[in-house]
mmCIF file of C-alpha atoms in Angstrom:
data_model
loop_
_atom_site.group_PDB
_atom_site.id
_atom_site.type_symbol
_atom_site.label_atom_id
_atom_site.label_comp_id
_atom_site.label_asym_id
_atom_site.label_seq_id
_atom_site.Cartn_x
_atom_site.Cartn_y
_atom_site.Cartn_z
ATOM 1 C CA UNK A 1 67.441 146.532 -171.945
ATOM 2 C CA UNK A 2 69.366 145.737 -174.814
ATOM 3 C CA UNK A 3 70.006 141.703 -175.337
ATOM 4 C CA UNK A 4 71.324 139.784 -178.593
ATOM 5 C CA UNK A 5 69.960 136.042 -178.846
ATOM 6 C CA UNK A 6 72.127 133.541 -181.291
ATOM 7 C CA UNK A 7 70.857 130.171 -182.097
ATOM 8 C CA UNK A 8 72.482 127.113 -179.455
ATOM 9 C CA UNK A 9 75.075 125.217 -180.664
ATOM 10 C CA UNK A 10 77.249 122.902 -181.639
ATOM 11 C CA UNK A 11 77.203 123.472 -185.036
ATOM 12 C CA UNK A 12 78.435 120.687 -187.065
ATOM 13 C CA UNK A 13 79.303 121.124 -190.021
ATOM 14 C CA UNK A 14 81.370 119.041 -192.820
ATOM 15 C CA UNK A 15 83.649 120.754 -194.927
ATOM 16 C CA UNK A 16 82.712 123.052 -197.817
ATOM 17 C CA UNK A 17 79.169 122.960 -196.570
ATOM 18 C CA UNK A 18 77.317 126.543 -196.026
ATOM 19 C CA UNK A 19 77.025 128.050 -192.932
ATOM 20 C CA UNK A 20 74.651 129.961 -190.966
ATOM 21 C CA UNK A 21 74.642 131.582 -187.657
ATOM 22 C CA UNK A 22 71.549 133.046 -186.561
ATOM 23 C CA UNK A 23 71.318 136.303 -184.501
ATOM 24 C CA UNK A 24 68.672 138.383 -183.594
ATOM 25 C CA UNK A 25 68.985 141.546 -181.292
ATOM 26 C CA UNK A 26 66.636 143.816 -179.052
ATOM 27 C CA UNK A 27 68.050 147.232 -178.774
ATOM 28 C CA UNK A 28 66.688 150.945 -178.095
ATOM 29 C CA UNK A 29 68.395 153.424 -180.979
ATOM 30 C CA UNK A 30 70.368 152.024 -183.915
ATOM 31 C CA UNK A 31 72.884 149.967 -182.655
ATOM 32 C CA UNK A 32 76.132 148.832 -184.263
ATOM 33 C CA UNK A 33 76.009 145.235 -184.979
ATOM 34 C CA UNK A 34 79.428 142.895 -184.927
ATOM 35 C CA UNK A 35 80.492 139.149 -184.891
ATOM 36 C CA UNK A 36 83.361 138.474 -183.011
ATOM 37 C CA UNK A 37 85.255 134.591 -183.349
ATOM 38 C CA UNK A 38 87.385 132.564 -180.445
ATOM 39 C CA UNK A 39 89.486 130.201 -181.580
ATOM 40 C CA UNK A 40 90.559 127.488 -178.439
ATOM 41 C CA UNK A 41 92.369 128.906 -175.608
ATOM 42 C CA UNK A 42 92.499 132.253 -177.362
ATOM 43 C CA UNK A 43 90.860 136.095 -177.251
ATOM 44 C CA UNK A 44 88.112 137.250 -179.535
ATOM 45 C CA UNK A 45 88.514 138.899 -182.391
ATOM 46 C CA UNK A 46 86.720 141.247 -183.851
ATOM 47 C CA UNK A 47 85.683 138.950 -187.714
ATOM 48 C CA UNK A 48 82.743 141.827 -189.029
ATOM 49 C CA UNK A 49 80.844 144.801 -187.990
ATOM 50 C CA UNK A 50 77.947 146.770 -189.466
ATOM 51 C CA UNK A 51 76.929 150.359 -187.803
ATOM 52 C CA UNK A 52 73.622 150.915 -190.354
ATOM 53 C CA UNK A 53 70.861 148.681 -191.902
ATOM 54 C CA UNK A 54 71.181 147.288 -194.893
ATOM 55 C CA UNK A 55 75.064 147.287 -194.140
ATOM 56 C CA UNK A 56 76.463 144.224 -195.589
ATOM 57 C CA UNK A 57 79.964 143.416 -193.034
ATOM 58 C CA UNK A 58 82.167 140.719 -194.600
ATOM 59 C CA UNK A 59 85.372 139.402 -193.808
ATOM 60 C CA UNK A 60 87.418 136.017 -194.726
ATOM 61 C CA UNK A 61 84.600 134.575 -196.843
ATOM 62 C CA UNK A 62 82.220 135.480 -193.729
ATOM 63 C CA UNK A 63 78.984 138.055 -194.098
ATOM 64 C CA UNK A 64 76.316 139.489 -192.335
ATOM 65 C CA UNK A 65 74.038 142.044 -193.922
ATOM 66 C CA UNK A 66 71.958 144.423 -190.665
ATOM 67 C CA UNK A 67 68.552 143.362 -191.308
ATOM 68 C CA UNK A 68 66.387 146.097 -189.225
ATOM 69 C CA UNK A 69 63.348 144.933 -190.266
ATOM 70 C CA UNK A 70 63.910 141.812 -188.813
ATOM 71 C CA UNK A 71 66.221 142.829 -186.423
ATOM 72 C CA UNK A 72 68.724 140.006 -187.532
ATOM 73 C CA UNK A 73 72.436 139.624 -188.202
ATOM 74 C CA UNK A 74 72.677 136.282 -189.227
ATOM 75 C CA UNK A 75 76.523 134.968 -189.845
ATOM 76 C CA UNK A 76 76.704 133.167 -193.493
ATOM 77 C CA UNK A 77 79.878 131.619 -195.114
ATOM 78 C CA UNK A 78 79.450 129.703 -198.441
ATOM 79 C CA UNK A 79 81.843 127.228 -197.492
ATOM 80 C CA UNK A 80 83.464 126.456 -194.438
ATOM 81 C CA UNK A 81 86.685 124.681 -193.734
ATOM 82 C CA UNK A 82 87.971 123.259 -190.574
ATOM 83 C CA UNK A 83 90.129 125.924 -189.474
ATOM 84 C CA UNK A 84 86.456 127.752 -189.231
ATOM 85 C CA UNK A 85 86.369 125.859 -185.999
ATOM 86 C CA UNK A 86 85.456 128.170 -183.321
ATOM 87 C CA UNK A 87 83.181 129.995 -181.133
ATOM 88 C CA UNK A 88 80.916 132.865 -183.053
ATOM 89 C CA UNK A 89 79.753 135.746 -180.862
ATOM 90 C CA UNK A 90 77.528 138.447 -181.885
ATOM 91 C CA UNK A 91 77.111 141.568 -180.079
ATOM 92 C CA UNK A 92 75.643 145.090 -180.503
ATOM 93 C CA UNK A 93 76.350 148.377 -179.355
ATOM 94 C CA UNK A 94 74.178 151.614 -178.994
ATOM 95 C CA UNK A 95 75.600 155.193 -178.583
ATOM 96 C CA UNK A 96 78.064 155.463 -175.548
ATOM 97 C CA UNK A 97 77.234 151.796 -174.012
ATOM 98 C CA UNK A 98 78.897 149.059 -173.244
ATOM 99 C CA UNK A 99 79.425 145.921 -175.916
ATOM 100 C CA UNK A 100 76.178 143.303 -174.884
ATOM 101 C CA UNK A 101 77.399 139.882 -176.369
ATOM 102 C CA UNK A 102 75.002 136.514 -177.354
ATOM 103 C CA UNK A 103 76.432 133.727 -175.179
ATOM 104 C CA UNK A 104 78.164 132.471 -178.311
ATOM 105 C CA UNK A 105 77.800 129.464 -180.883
ATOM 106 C CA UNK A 106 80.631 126.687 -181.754
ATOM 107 C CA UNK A 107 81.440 125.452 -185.050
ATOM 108 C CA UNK A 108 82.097 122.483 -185.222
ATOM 109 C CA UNK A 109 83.321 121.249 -189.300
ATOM 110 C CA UNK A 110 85.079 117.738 -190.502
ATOM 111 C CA UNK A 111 86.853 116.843 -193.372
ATOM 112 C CA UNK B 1 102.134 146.659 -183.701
ATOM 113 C CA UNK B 2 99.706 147.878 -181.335
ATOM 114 C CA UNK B 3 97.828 145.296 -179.365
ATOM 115 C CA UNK B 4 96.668 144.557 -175.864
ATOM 116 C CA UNK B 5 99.003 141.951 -173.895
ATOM 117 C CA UNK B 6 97.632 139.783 -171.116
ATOM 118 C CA UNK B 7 100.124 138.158 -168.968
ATOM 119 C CA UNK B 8 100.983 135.490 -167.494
ATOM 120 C CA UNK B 9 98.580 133.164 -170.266
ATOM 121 C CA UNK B 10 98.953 130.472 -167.006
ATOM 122 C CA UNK B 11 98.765 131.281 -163.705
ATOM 123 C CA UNK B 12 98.379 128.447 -161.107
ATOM 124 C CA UNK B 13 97.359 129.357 -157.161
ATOM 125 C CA UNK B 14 96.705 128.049 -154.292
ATOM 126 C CA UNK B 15 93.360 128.189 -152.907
ATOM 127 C CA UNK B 16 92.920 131.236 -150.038
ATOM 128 C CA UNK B 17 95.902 133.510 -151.832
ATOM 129 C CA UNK B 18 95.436 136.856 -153.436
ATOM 130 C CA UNK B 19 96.671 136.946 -157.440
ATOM 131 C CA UNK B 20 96.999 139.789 -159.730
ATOM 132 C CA UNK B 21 96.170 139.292 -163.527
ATOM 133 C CA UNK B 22 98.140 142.198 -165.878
ATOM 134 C CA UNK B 23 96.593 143.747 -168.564
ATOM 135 C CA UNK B 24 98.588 146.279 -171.221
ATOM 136 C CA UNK B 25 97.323 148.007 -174.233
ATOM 137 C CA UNK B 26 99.091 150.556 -176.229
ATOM 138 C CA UNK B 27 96.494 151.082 -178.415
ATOM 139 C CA UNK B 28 95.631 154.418 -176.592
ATOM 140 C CA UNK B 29 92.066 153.242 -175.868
ATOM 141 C CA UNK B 30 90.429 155.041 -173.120
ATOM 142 C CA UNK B 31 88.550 152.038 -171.869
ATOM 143 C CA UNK B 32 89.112 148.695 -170.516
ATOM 144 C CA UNK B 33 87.190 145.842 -169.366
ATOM 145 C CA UNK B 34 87.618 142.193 -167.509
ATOM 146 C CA UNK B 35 85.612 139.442 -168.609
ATOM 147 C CA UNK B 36 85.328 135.887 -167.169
ATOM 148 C CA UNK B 37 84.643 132.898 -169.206
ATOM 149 C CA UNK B 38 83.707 129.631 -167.967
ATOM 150 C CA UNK B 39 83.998 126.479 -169.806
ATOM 151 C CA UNK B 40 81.252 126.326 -172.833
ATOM 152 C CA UNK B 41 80.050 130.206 -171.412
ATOM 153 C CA UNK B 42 80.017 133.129 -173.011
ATOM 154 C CA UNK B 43 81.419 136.567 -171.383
ATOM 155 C CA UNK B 44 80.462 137.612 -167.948
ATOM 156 C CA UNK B 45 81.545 141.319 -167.368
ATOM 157 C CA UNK B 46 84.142 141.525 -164.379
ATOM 158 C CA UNK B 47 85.089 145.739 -164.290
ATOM 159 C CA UNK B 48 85.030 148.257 -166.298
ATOM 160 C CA UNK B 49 86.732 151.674 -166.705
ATOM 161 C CA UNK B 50 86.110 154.774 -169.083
ATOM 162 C CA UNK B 51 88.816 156.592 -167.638
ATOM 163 C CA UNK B 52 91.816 157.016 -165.793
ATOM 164 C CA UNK B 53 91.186 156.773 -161.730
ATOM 165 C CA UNK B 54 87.826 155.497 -162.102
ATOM 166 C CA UNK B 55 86.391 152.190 -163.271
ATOM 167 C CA UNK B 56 82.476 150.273 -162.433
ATOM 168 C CA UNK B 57 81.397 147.223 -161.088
ATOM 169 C CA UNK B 58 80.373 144.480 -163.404
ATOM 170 C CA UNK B 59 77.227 141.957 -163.251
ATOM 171 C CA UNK B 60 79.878 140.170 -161.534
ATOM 172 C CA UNK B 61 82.455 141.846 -159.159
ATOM 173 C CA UNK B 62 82.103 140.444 -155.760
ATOM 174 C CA UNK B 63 85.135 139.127 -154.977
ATOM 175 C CA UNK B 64 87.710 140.696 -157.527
ATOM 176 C CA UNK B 65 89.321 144.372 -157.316
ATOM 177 C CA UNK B 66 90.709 146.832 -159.961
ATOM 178 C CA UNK B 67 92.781 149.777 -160.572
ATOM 179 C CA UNK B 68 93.310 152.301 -162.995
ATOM 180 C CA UNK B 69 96.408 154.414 -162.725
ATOM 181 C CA UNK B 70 97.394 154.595 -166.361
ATOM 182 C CA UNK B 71 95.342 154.617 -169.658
ATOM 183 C CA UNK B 72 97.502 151.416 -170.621
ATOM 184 C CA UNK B 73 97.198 148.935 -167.761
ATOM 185 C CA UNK B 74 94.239 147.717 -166.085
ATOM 186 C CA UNK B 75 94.853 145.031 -163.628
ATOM 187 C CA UNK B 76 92.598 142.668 -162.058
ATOM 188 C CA UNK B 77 92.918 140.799 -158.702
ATOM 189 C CA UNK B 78 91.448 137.484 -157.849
ATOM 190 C CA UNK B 79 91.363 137.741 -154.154
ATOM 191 C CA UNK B 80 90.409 134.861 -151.331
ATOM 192 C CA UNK B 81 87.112 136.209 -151.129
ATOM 193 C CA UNK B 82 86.168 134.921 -154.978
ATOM 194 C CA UNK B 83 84.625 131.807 -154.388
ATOM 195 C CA UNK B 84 85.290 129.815 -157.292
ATOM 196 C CA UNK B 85 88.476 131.762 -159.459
ATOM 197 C CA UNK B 86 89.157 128.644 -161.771
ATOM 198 C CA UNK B 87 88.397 130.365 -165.000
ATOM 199 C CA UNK B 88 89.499 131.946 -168.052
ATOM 200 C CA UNK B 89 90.342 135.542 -167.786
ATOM 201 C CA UNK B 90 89.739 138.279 -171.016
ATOM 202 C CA UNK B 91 91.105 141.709 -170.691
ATOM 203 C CA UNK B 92 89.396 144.065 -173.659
ATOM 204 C CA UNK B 93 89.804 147.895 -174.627
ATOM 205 C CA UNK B 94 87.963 150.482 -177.202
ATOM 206 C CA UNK B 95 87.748 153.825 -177.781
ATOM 207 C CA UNK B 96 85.762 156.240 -175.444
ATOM 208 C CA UNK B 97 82.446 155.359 -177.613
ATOM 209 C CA UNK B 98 82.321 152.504 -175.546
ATOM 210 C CA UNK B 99 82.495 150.088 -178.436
ATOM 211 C CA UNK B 100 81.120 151.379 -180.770
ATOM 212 C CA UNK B 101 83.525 150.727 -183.267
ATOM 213 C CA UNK B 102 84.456 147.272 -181.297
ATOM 214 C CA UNK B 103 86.660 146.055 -178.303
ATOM 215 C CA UNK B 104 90.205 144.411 -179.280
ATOM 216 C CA UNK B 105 90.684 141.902 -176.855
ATOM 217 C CA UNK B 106 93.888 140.309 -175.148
ATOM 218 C CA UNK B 107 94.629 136.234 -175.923
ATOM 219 C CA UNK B 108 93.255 135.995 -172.262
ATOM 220 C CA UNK B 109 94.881 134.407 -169.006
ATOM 221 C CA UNK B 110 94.084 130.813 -167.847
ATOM 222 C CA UNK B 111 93.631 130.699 -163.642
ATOM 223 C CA UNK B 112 93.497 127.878 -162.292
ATOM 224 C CA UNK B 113 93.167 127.082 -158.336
ATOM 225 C CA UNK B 114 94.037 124.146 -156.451
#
């Protein structure tokens, strides 16, 4: 079935360094690719999507470009700050199916 | 603003007693989903329904119950028969693609059972 594998965390991080979040995905079709974020005690929000390769999804200094080749979504920011803290999820979705979800990775960045 | 509201965010119970966790959207999404989150865990899928009156077990239902009367609310119970209900509690909802264009998710509800 389909499954979506992101790298283990903590990431730690200090501030203004670059980030990356790697995710890599097994799906049947051409899924839709996203990265959701969790801030403490709080829901997910939806931070990018991409529904085709080559799609680049940005958002708040955060991108992901839909790598089909590689079958990657890998979450980059140039420089992070510590309001960045959080959880990073990334999920995929194919035709009329439910979300699948990674188990999630937590940023971790100091001043 | 449109939105999906989860309420109570706090909900403290004693151990053996039935509780009922409310979820609202007026987003006019056609389906909803309950997710559980333990501490450090990602998402474990509770319920789910595509449709008003009907709604699907999870990879982890034994022990909770839903309903689906209205397109907006989609309440979950906790009942006596969940064996360990301390947990953190997400409510989601999406279009009928089932996601394809995302879930928007509530700020979640904190159980905890003593």
């Amino acid at each position: 079935g389909d499954s979506v594998t992101q790298m283990e965390g903590p990431v730690t991080l200090s501030e203004e360094a670059f980030l990356t979040i790697n995710c890599t995905y097994t799906a049947t079709g051409y899924p839709s690719l996203f990265w959701y974020v969790q801030y403490p005690g709080e829901g997910l929000q939806l931070l990018l999507k991409a529904t085709k390769a080559d799609d680049k999804g940005s958002n708040k200094g955060f991108e992901a470009t839909y790598r089909k080749e590689t079958t990657s979504f890998h979450l980059e920011k140039g420089s992070v700050q510590v309001s960045d803290s959080a959880v990073y999820f990334c999920a995929l979705n194919t035709g009329f199916q439910k979300l699948v979800f990674g188990t999630g990775t937590r940023l971790l960045v100091s001043p | 603003d449109g939105g999906i509201t989860q309420s109570p965010k706090y909900l403290f119970r004693k151990e053996g007693q039935n509780v009922t966790l409310s979820c609202e959207q007026n987003l006019n999404h056609d389906a909803m989903y309950w997710y559980r989150q333990d501490p450090g865990q990602g998402l474990r899928l509770i319920y789910y329904s595509q449709i008003v009156n009907d709604f699907q077990k999870g990879d982890i239902a034994e022990g909770y119950s839903v309903s689906r009367e209205k397109k907006e609310s989609f309440p979950l119970t906790v009942t006596s028969a969940q064996k360990n209900p301390t947990a953190f509690y997400l409510c989601a909802s999406s279009l009928k693609d089932g996601g394809g264009n995302g879930y928007t998710f509530g700020s979640g509800t904190r159980l905890t059972v003593v």
